[in-house]
């Protein structure tokens, strides 16, 4: 998904109706937003955080210092690790790490839904769609989290619904 | 919370700096782990630094840890900061990891290392200079600065990898590097070993893949593509207005006086002291910088008064008068004329160039003094003062020298130590000496008057609080004032036991005069008063007048503190400085300008070089010490003249004019703009705006770059569009050639106006060649107008600049001295080879003026080198090859200047073969012998010609120096000097 399309999705999920236009810069097609009252903003997570503030939903950036830092950490993770030329192996490591991280968590920050969940969901969608049933079961905590986010009101929009099977088929793999 | 770090992990730098900055340090437990230890349970790859929070959560991203510290202190991040952090993570880090890996693990050098990061460095430099702020996200330091500084520090701390052409980056980097939290982080992580401290960590890391793809940048070449339609339309509309878009000219005024409803700009340049011929550093520091701004201000049609004059009172004048057998007044008359001549030659556009020895000076100074006295801001006290029995007089501060009581520097002056910058009370100096007769003065007491600065401190702070925010005070001046206020103000003596000065109008003080501390800055007022009897309209009119004061940084306390205190205490509604513009120092080649050692170019000599004043102006402004010290270099002067002026600017303007003459009979052709041409218009407009932004902020050096950028675009435009080919084609082709030529010559016209503040004569020459109309010459708008419409007839076009040749520059270098560091370097290199220490990594540019003489330093070096070499190599070779050692000045000399790294040495992988010594020795000896012979001839020739005494002395000194080097190289004890060198 191109960054501009992703930001448009984000705008809708935040309830912003105006609809910004985005241009793309360089080979990696980094999004650029020309704001009305200032210089342009460059970069997916920068613009996303800007939109959240515009929509007056600052709680999505975290409420405490700790939560704010964690949100930013996963946003950085999204643009440095999930995006770019990730190989199959990289993705496997990433899912493994994330699976282990989410073992005791509902959302990335713990108990609060934040921008980090939204952008990581958008970023991982293309990989999760292609997972086999067995793999989905292997990364059980990721699957649970992903399924939860895709059903969060207003987030998924036109993206395909990824089906997760409730009863486990490969019980001996755990 | 617990921070996990690993030896040499680069991420520790920003993290520790952020913790120090945000005071998160106190609660921090630090654990050191191995580079391959997995701290975070859920991450497969090991990662440090990691912060484990009290909740049990982990922060494993370096910038998130830094962000957390900032958030704990209540500092939130804005969009711009976020943008920098995202850029750091996605663009800078991949490039930087590759560069550091090449450098530290693979031992690559130079462009191999710098190549991957150059683009990113340029991006930072460009953003800093474009947005006009000292820091990445605005006027104040932010998280972005700490994170990027920390990332870049390992690489940029080595001067070899700090690209000096990226001026804004350099000054940003140096500002941050001197801050305490950053300094401490750097010491902790790099442990004085430089980038090699990262080795234990980096060599355990997988080789980073080289960054591919184009980085996100806002660099000009990309901006061509991102210009918005509106910008292009606006540029075209403005262009089409042509000459009609120019405002009516302001009628010239005499005298210039402030006017209600206009912008009134009062510009002063620090008053040069009368009995010294100014050197290039003095000229660029105040007079020339202020001139550029004054000329710019007039081009903006602001109501501008630019004044300066000579500072004539004081002991130094009295002494000089004694020396030359003249009266002080005669000395002042003589030198005032010399100064005026020099500035005239440099084309400085003073509205008035006055002097401080006038009745007006007495009147105004005494008036301010009386007001301060009646308001209780003057104290009286007995002062212990140094009295030289032999010279039979009290010694002024500048006539005492001794050892600094604070830092032990040996040549501290009576009022201030040049080394630590602290103010000194002359009697506190250890081992004081009268500078004139070298005898030891005694302490005597005398009654004196003091300005009660502590009593005025609140008023001063209140005024600074109102003035500083949003003003264009340079960062160094803010810093100096802040540090003075931090230390607390003390009463300052304002009288002296002298005759040559403004008399003190108080009973019992008839034989005393005011000290220059008090009355020199009042000189600006009296000079204005001599220019117009309505001077108070400038100086007692803070609402209408914008006061810009230019100076070198040593003058900041007088202008930013003492004078404002006097003026505030006098309660007479004085105009106070709105923008204090202080430069750093200009060095000469690799040392300091020194009149006594005959090193450097002085104002009066510049004329004799045969290089035109405008070239001097250009080069001095190009290297203006803006934000950091810079150095005058002959080679660089040649390079900048030949590349920037001759090949870039001169070439473009000349070609544009020549095409009009050759192809269109001297008449500007019709122009039919294509979308490409329109984009060029918009682009030139953008750069023009940038030029304005910079000059409004008095960023003089940076604005000069904009001129050169436009002319580079112009050259490219001609090169791509090839009018010389189209001119031979069909009617349509000829029209295309006409458009390109017409647009190019209009850009040349615009450049001539933009250039006017910098190179007034060249600007006038271009304007005469193009026959540009007077209104178009005298105003510079923020838009690019077509000022040479179709059908306009231009004059005769001829080349503007001359090539400088190597021989010419080399002979000038010989004449004016310099190259001392090069000599030192050669000596160190040959010494290290003969002692088996190879690879001198770098010779930093030490301030050689700290040494009595280079010869002495070389002698010491000869003596201590074997000891140091043993230390580096280790008794049993127990130091690993590749380790770098910093060798400090203090090891050589008892100067106490331990902090200055003289050079760095690297341990050779295998001991040098003895043969190399034998092979190098004779070769070097032969070289030295040749040089001695050559230098001997020069001296003989000069003596035969009965040349200037100083010049001969300088050449003789060089000869002696060479001879000593030779005897050192031959292993003979150096001959004892035959005569004592006169000081």
Coordinates of N, CA and C in Angstrom, one line a residue, chain B residues 435-628:
Chain B
X435 N 55.0 46.4 30.4 CA 55.3 46.0 29.1 C 56.3 46.9 28.3
X436 N 56.4 48.1 28.8 CA 57.3 49.0 28.2 C 58.8 48.8 28.6
X437 N 59.1 48.7 29.9 CA 60.5 48.6 30.3 C 60.8 47.3 30.9
X438 N 59.8 46.4 31.1 CA 60.0 45.0 31.6 C 60.4 45.0 33.0
X439 N 60.3 46.1 33.7 CA 60.6 46.0 35.2 C 59.4 45.7 35.9
X440 N 59.5 45.3 37.2 CA 58.4 44.8 38.0 C 57.7 46.0 38.6
X441 N 56.5 46.3 38.4 CA 55.8 47.5 39.0 C 55.4 47.3 40.4
X442 N 55.2 48.4 41.2 CA 54.8 48.2 42.6 C 53.4 48.7 42.7
X443 N 52.7 48.3 43.8 CA 51.3 48.6 44.0 C 51.3 49.9 44.8
X444 N 50.5 50.9 44.3 CA 50.3 52.2 44.9 C 48.8 52.4 44.9
X445 N 48.3 53.3 45.8 CA 46.9 53.5 45.9 C 46.5 54.9 45.3
X446 N 45.3 54.9 44.8 CA 44.8 56.1 44.1 C 43.3 56.1 44.2
X447 N 42.7 57.3 44.2 CA 41.2 57.4 44.3 C 40.6 57.2 42.9
X448 N 39.5 56.4 42.9 CA 38.9 56.2 41.6 C 37.4 56.1 41.7
X449 N 36.7 56.3 40.5 CA 35.3 56.2 40.4 C 34.8 54.9 39.8
X450 N 33.7 54.4 40.3 CA 33.3 53.1 39.8 C 31.8 53.2 39.3
X451 N 31.5 52.5 38.3 CA 30.1 52.4 37.8 C 29.5 51.3 38.6
X452 N 28.4 51.6 39.3 CA 27.8 50.6 40.2 C 26.9 49.6 39.4
X453 N 27.6 48.7 38.7 CA 26.9 47.8 37.9 C 25.9 46.9 38.6
X454 N 26.2 46.4 39.8 CA 25.3 45.5 40.5 C 23.9 46.2 40.7
X455 N 24.0 47.5 41.0 CA 22.7 48.3 41.2 C 21.9 48.4 39.9
X456 N 22.6 48.3 38.8 CA 21.9 48.4 37.5 C 21.5 47.1 36.9
X457 N 21.9 46.0 37.6 CA 21.7 44.7 37.0 C 20.2 44.4 36.7
X458 N 19.3 44.7 37.6 CA 17.9 44.4 37.4 C 17.4 45.1 36.1
X459 N 17.8 46.4 36.0 CA 17.3 47.1 34.8 C 17.8 46.5 33.6
X460 N 19.1 46.1 33.6 CA 19.7 45.5 32.5 C 19.0 44.2 32.1
X461 N 18.8 43.4 33.1 CA 18.1 42.1 32.8 C 16.7 42.3 32.2
X462 N 16.0 43.3 32.8 CA 14.7 43.6 32.3 C 14.8 44.0 30.8
X463 N 15.8 44.9 30.5 CA 15.9 45.3 29.1 C 16.3 44.2 28.2
X464 N 17.2 43.3 28.7 CA 17.6 42.2 27.8 C 16.4 41.2 27.6
X465 N 15.6 41.1 28.6 CA 14.4 40.2 28.5 C 13.5 40.7 27.4
X466 N 13.4 42.0 27.3 CA 12.6 42.6 26.3 C 13.2 42.5 24.9
X467 N 14.6 42.7 24.9 CA 15.3 42.9 23.6 C 15.6 41.6 22.9
X468 N 16.2 40.7 23.7 CA 16.8 39.5 23.1 C 15.8 38.6 22.3
X469 N 14.6 38.2 22.9 CA 13.8 37.3 22.1 C 13.4 37.9 20.8
X470 N 13.6 37.1 19.8 CA 13.2 37.5 18.4 C 14.2 38.5 17.8
X471 N 15.2 38.9 18.5 CA 16.2 39.8 17.9 C 17.3 39.0 17.1
X472 N 18.2 39.7 16.5 CA 19.2 39.0 15.7 C 20.6 39.0 16.4
X473 N 20.6 39.1 17.7 CA 21.8 39.0 18.4 C 22.5 37.7 18.0
X474 N 23.7 37.7 17.8 CA 24.4 36.4 17.4 C 24.5 35.5 18.6
X475 N 24.5 34.2 18.4 CA 24.6 33.3 19.5 C 25.8 33.5 20.4
X476 N 26.9 33.9 19.9 CA 28.1 34.1 20.7 C 27.9 35.3 21.6
X477 N 27.2 36.4 21.1 CA 27.0 37.5 22.0 C 26.0 37.2 23.1
X478 N 25.0 36.4 22.8 CA 24.1 36.0 23.8 C 24.8 35.2 24.9
X479 N 25.6 34.4 24.4 CA 26.4 33.5 25.3 C 27.3 34.3 26.3
X480 N 28.0 35.2 25.7 CA 28.9 36.0 26.5 C 28.1 36.8 27.6
X481 N 27.1 37.5 27.1 CA 26.3 38.3 28.1 C 25.7 37.4 29.2
X482 N 25.2 36.2 28.8 CA 24.6 35.3 29.7 C 25.7 34.9 30.8
X483 N 26.9 34.6 30.3 CA 27.9 34.1 31.2 C 28.3 35.2 32.2
X484 N 28.3 36.5 31.7 CA 28.7 37.6 32.6 C 27.6 37.7 33.7
X485 N 26.3 37.6 33.2 CA 25.3 37.8 34.2 C 25.3 36.7 35.2
X486 N 25.6 35.5 34.7 CA 25.6 34.3 35.6 C 26.7 34.5 36.7
X487 N 27.8 35.1 36.3 CA 28.9 35.3 37.3 C 28.6 36.5 38.2
X488 N 27.6 37.3 37.9 CA 27.2 38.4 38.7 C 28.1 39.6 38.3
X489 N 27.5 40.8 38.2 CA 28.2 42.0 37.8 C 28.9 42.6 39.0
X490 N 30.0 43.2 38.8 CA 30.8 43.9 39.9 C 31.0 45.3 39.5
X491 N 31.2 46.2 40.5 CA 31.4 47.6 40.2 C 32.6 47.7 39.3
X492 N 32.6 48.6 38.3 CA 33.6 48.6 37.3 C 34.3 50.0 37.3
X493 N 35.6 50.1 37.5 CA 36.3 51.3 37.5 C 36.2 52.1 36.2
X494 N 35.8 53.4 36.3 CA 35.7 54.1 35.0 C 36.6 55.3 34.9
X495 N 37.6 55.4 35.8 CA 38.6 56.5 35.7 C 40.0 55.9 35.6
X496 N 40.9 56.7 35.2 CA 42.3 56.3 35.0 C 43.2 57.5 35.3
X497 N 44.4 57.2 35.8 CA 45.4 58.2 36.1 C 46.2 58.5 34.8
X498 N 45.6 59.3 33.9 CA 46.2 59.6 32.6 C 45.9 61.1 32.3
X499 N 46.5 61.5 31.2 CA 46.2 62.9 30.8 C 45.4 62.8 29.5
X500 N 45.6 61.9 28.6 CA 45.0 61.8 27.3 C 43.7 61.1 27.4
X501 N 42.6 61.9 27.6 CA 41.3 61.3 27.7 C 40.3 62.3 28.0
X502 N 39.1 61.9 28.2 CA 38.0 62.8 28.5 C 38.1 63.2 30.0
X503 N 38.2 64.5 30.3 CA 38.4 64.9 31.7 C 37.2 64.5 32.6
X504 N 37.4 64.2 33.8 CA 36.4 63.8 34.8 C 35.9 65.1 35.4
X505 N 34.6 65.5 35.3 CA 34.1 66.8 35.8 C 33.7 66.6 37.3
X506 N 34.7 66.4 38.2 CA 34.4 66.2 39.6 C 35.6 66.7 40.4
X507 N 35.3 67.4 41.5 CA 36.4 67.9 42.3 C 37.3 66.8 42.8
X508 N 38.6 67.0 42.8 CA 39.5 65.9 43.3 C 39.9 65.0 42.2
X509 N 39.3 65.1 41.0 CA 39.6 64.2 39.9 C 40.2 64.9 38.7
X510 N 40.7 66.1 39.0 CA 41.1 67.0 37.9 C 42.2 66.3 37.1
X511 N 43.1 65.5 37.7 CA 44.2 65.0 37.0 C 43.9 63.6 36.5
X512 N 42.6 63.2 36.4 CA 42.2 61.9 35.9 C 41.3 62.0 34.7
X513 N 41.2 61.0 34.0 CA 40.3 61.0 32.8 C 39.4 59.7 32.9
X514 N 38.4 59.7 32.0 CA 37.6 58.5 31.9 C 38.3 57.4 31.3
X515 N 38.0 56.2 31.7 CA 38.6 55.0 31.2 C 37.8 54.6 29.9
X516 N 38.5 54.1 28.9 CA 37.8 53.7 27.7 C 36.6 52.8 27.8
X517 N 36.7 52.0 28.9 CA 35.5 51.1 29.2 C 34.3 52.0 29.2
X518 N 34.4 53.1 29.7 CA 33.2 54.0 29.9 C 32.9 54.8 28.7
X519 N 34.0 55.4 28.1 CA 33.7 56.4 27.1 C 33.9 56.1 25.7
X520 N 34.5 54.9 25.4 CA 34.7 54.6 24.0 C 33.3 54.4 23.3
X521 N 32.4 53.7 23.9 CA 31.1 53.4 23.3 C 30.3 54.7 23.1
X522 N 30.6 55.7 23.9 CA 29.9 56.9 23.8 C 30.4 57.7 22.5
X523 N 31.5 57.2 22.0 CA 32.1 57.7 20.7 C 31.0 57.7 19.6
X524 N 30.2 56.6 19.6 CA 29.2 56.6 18.5 C 28.3 57.8 18.6
X525 N 27.9 58.2 19.8 CA 27.0 59.3 19.9 C 27.7 60.6 19.5
X526 N 29.0 60.8 20.0 CA 29.6 62.0 19.7 C 30.0 62.1 18.2
X527 N 30.3 61.0 17.6 CA 30.6 61.0 16.1 C 29.3 61.4 15.4
X528 N 28.1 60.9 15.8 CA 26.9 61.3 15.2 C 26.6 62.8 15.5
X529 N 27.0 63.3 16.7 CA 26.8 64.7 17.0 C 27.6 65.6 16.2
X530 N 28.8 65.1 15.8 CA 29.6 65.9 14.9 C 29.1 65.9 13.4
X531 N 28.3 64.8 13.1 CA 27.8 64.7 11.8 C 26.5 65.6 11.6
X532 N 25.7 65.6 12.7 CA 24.5 66.4 12.6 C 24.1 66.9 14.0
X533 N 23.7 68.2 14.1 CA 23.3 68.7 15.4 C 22.0 68.0 15.9
X534 N 21.3 67.3 15.0 CA 20.1 66.6 15.5 C 20.4 65.2 15.8
X535 N 21.6 64.9 16.4 CA 22.0 63.5 16.7 C 21.1 62.8 17.6
X536 N 20.4 63.6 18.5 CA 19.5 63.0 19.5 C 18.3 62.3 18.8
X537 N 18.0 62.7 17.5 CA 16.9 62.0 16.9 C 17.3 60.6 16.6
X538 N 18.6 60.3 16.5 CA 19.0 58.9 16.3 C 19.2 58.2 17.7
X539 N 19.8 58.9 18.6 CA 20.3 58.2 19.8 C 19.4 58.4 21.0
X540 N 18.3 59.2 20.9 CA 17.4 59.2 22.0 C 16.0 58.9 21.4
X541 N 15.9 57.9 20.6 CA 14.7 57.6 19.9 C 14.5 56.1 19.7
X542 N 14.5 55.3 20.8 CA 14.5 53.9 20.7 C 13.2 53.3 20.0
X543 N 12.1 54.1 20.0 CA 10.9 53.6 19.4 C 11.1 53.5 17.9
X544 N 11.8 54.5 17.3 CA 11.8 54.6 15.8 C 13.1 54.0 15.2
X545 N 14.1 53.8 16.1 CA 15.4 53.4 15.5 C 15.8 52.0 15.8
X546 N 16.3 51.3 14.8 CA 16.8 49.9 15.0 C 18.3 50.0 15.0
X547 N 18.9 49.7 16.1 CA 20.4 49.9 16.2 C 21.1 48.5 16.0
X548 N 21.9 48.5 14.9 CA 22.7 47.3 14.7 C 24.1 47.6 15.0
X549 N 24.8 46.8 15.9 CA 26.2 47.1 16.2 C 27.0 45.9 15.8
X550 N 28.1 46.2 15.0 CA 28.9 45.1 14.6 C 30.3 45.1 15.3
X551 N 30.8 44.0 15.6 CA 32.1 43.9 16.4 C 32.6 42.5 16.4
X552 N 33.8 42.3 16.8 CA 34.4 41.0 17.1 C 33.9 40.6 18.5
X553 N 34.0 39.3 18.8 CA 33.3 38.9 20.1 C 34.0 39.5 21.3
X554 N 35.2 39.9 21.3 CA 35.9 40.5 22.5 C 35.2 41.8 22.9
X555 N 34.5 42.4 22.0 CA 33.9 43.7 22.3 C 32.5 43.6 22.9
X556 N 31.9 42.4 22.9 CA 30.6 42.2 23.3 C 30.2 42.8 24.7
X557 N 31.0 42.6 25.7 CA 30.7 43.1 27.1 C 30.5 44.6 27.1
X558 N 31.3 45.4 26.3 CA 31.2 46.8 26.3 C 29.9 47.3 25.7
X559 N 29.5 46.6 24.6 CA 28.3 47.0 23.9 C 27.0 46.4 24.5
X560 N 27.1 45.2 25.0 CA 25.9 44.6 25.4 C 25.6 44.7 26.9
X561 N 26.6 45.3 27.6 CA 26.5 45.3 29.0 C 26.8 46.7 29.6
X562 N 28.1 47.1 29.4 CA 28.5 48.3 30.1 C 27.8 49.5 29.6
X563 N 27.7 49.7 28.2 CA 27.1 50.9 27.7 C 25.6 50.9 28.0
X564 N 24.9 49.7 27.8 CA 23.5 49.7 28.2 C 23.2 50.1 29.7
X565 N 24.1 49.6 30.5 CA 24.0 50.0 32.0 C 24.1 51.5 32.2
X566 N 25.2 52.1 31.5 CA 25.3 53.5 31.7 C 24.1 54.2 31.2
X567 N 23.6 53.8 30.0 CA 22.5 54.5 29.3 C 21.2 54.3 30.2
X568 N 21.0 53.1 30.7 CA 19.8 52.9 31.5 C 19.9 53.7 32.8
X569 N 21.1 53.8 33.4 CA 21.2 54.5 34.6 C 21.1 56.0 34.4
X570 N 21.5 56.5 33.2 CA 21.4 57.9 32.9 C 19.9 58.4 32.7
X571 N 19.0 57.4 32.5 CA 17.6 57.7 32.3 C 17.3 58.8 31.4
X572 N 17.8 58.7 30.2 CA 17.6 59.8 29.2 C 17.1 59.2 27.9
X573 N 16.4 58.1 28.0 CA 15.7 57.5 26.8 C 16.7 57.2 25.6
X574 N 17.8 56.7 26.0 CA 18.8 56.4 24.9 C 18.4 55.2 24.0
X575 N 18.8 55.3 22.8 CA 18.6 54.2 21.9 C 19.6 53.1 22.2
X576 N 19.1 51.9 22.5 CA 20.1 50.8 22.9 C 20.1 49.8 21.8
X577 N 21.2 49.0 21.8 CA 21.4 48.1 20.7 C 20.2 47.1 20.6
X578 N 19.7 47.0 19.3 CA 18.6 46.0 19.1 C 19.2 44.7 18.6
X579 N 20.3 44.8 17.8 CA 20.9 43.6 17.2 C 22.4 43.7 17.4
X580 N 22.9 42.8 18.2 CA 24.4 42.9 18.4 C 25.0 41.8 17.6
X581 N 25.8 42.2 16.6 CA 26.3 41.2 15.7 C 27.8 41.0 15.9
X582 N 28.2 39.9 16.5 CA 29.6 39.6 16.9 C 30.1 38.5 16.0
X583 N 31.3 38.7 15.5 CA 32.0 37.6 14.7 C 32.9 36.9 15.6
X584 N 33.3 35.7 15.2 CA 34.4 35.0 15.9 C 35.7 35.6 15.3
X585 N 36.8 34.9 15.5 CA 38.1 35.4 15.1 C 38.5 34.8 13.7
X586 N 39.2 35.6 13.0 CA 39.8 35.2 11.7 C 41.3 34.9 12.0
X587 N 41.7 33.7 11.6 CA 43.1 33.4 11.8 C 43.8 33.6 10.4
X588 N 45.2 33.6 10.5 CA 45.9 33.8 9.3 C 46.6 32.5 8.9
X589 N 46.3 31.9 7.8 CA 46.8 30.6 7.4 C 46.6 29.7 8.6
X590 N 47.6 29.3 9.3 CA 47.3 28.4 10.4 C 47.6 28.9 11.8
X591 N 47.9 30.2 11.8 CA 48.2 30.8 13.1 C 47.4 32.1 13.3
X592 N 47.9 33.0 14.1 CA 47.2 34.2 14.4 C 47.9 35.3 13.6
X593 N 47.2 36.4 13.3 CA 47.8 37.6 12.8 C 48.7 38.1 13.8
X594 N 49.9 38.5 13.5 CA 50.8 39.1 14.5 C 51.6 40.2 13.9
X595 N 51.4 41.4 14.4 CA 52.1 42.6 13.9 C 53.6 42.4 14.3
X596 N 53.8 42.0 15.6 CA 55.2 41.9 16.0 C 56.0 40.9 15.3
X597 N 55.4 39.8 15.0 CA 56.1 38.7 14.2 C 56.0 38.9 12.7
X598 N 55.3 40.0 12.3 CA 55.3 40.2 10.9 C 54.5 39.2 10.1
X599 N 53.5 38.6 10.8 CA 52.7 37.5 10.1 C 51.3 38.1 9.8
X600 N 50.9 37.9 8.6 CA 49.6 38.3 8.2 C 49.5 39.5 7.3
X601 N 48.3 39.7 6.8 CA 48.1 40.8 5.9 C 47.4 41.9 6.6
X602 N 48.0 43.1 6.6 CA 47.4 44.3 7.2 C 46.8 45.2 6.2
X603 N 45.8 46.0 6.7 CA 45.0 46.8 5.8 C 45.8 47.5 4.8
X604 N 46.9 48.2 5.2 CA 47.7 49.0 4.2 C 48.4 48.1 3.2
X605 N 48.7 46.9 3.6 CA 49.5 46.0 2.6 C 48.6 45.4 1.6
X606 N 47.3 45.3 1.9 CA 46.4 44.6 0.9 C 46.5 45.3 -0.4
X607 N 46.6 46.7 -0.4 CA 46.7 47.5 -1.6 C 47.9 47.1 -2.5
X608 N 49.0 46.7 -1.8 CA 50.2 46.5 -2.5 C 50.3 45.1 -3.2
X609 N 49.3 44.3 -2.9 CA 49.3 42.9 -3.4 C 48.9 42.9 -4.9
X610 N 48.3 44.0 -5.4 CA 47.8 44.0 -6.8 C 46.5 43.3 -6.9
X611 N 46.0 42.8 -5.8 CA 44.6 42.1 -5.9 C 43.6 43.2 -5.6
X612 N 42.6 43.4 -6.5 CA 41.6 44.5 -6.3 C 40.9 44.4 -5.0
X613 N 40.4 45.5 -4.5 CA 39.7 45.6 -3.2 C 38.5 44.7 -3.2
X614 N 37.8 44.6 -4.3 CA 36.6 43.8 -4.4 C 36.9 42.3 -4.2
X615 N 38.0 41.9 -4.7 CA 38.4 40.5 -4.5 C 38.6 40.2 -3.0
X616 N 39.3 41.1 -2.4 CA 39.6 41.0 -1.0 C 38.2 40.9 -0.2
X617 N 37.4 41.9 -0.6 CA 36.1 41.9 0.1 C 35.3 40.6 -0.1
X618 N 35.3 40.1 -1.3 CA 34.6 38.8 -1.6 C 35.2 37.7 -0.8
X619 N 36.5 37.6 -0.8 CA 37.1 36.4 -0.1 C 36.9 36.5 1.4
X620 N 37.1 37.7 2.0 CA 36.9 37.9 3.4 C 35.5 37.6 3.8
X621 N 34.5 38.0 3.0 CA 33.1 37.8 3.3 C 32.8 36.3 3.1
X622 N 33.4 35.7 2.2 CA 33.2 34.3 1.9 C 33.6 33.4 3.1
X623 N 34.7 33.9 3.8 CA 35.2 33.1 4.9 C 34.9 33.8 6.2
X624 N 33.9 34.7 6.2 CA 33.6 35.5 7.4 C 33.4 34.6 8.6
X625 N 34.1 34.8 9.7 CA 34.0 33.9 10.9 C 32.6 34.1 11.5
X626 N 31.7 33.5 10.9 CA 30.3 33.6 11.3 C 30.0 32.3 12.0
X627 N 29.8 32.3 13.3 CA 29.5 31.1 14.1 C 30.7 30.3 14.5
X628 N 31.8 30.4 13.8 CA 33.0 29.8 14.3 C 34.2 30.5 13.7

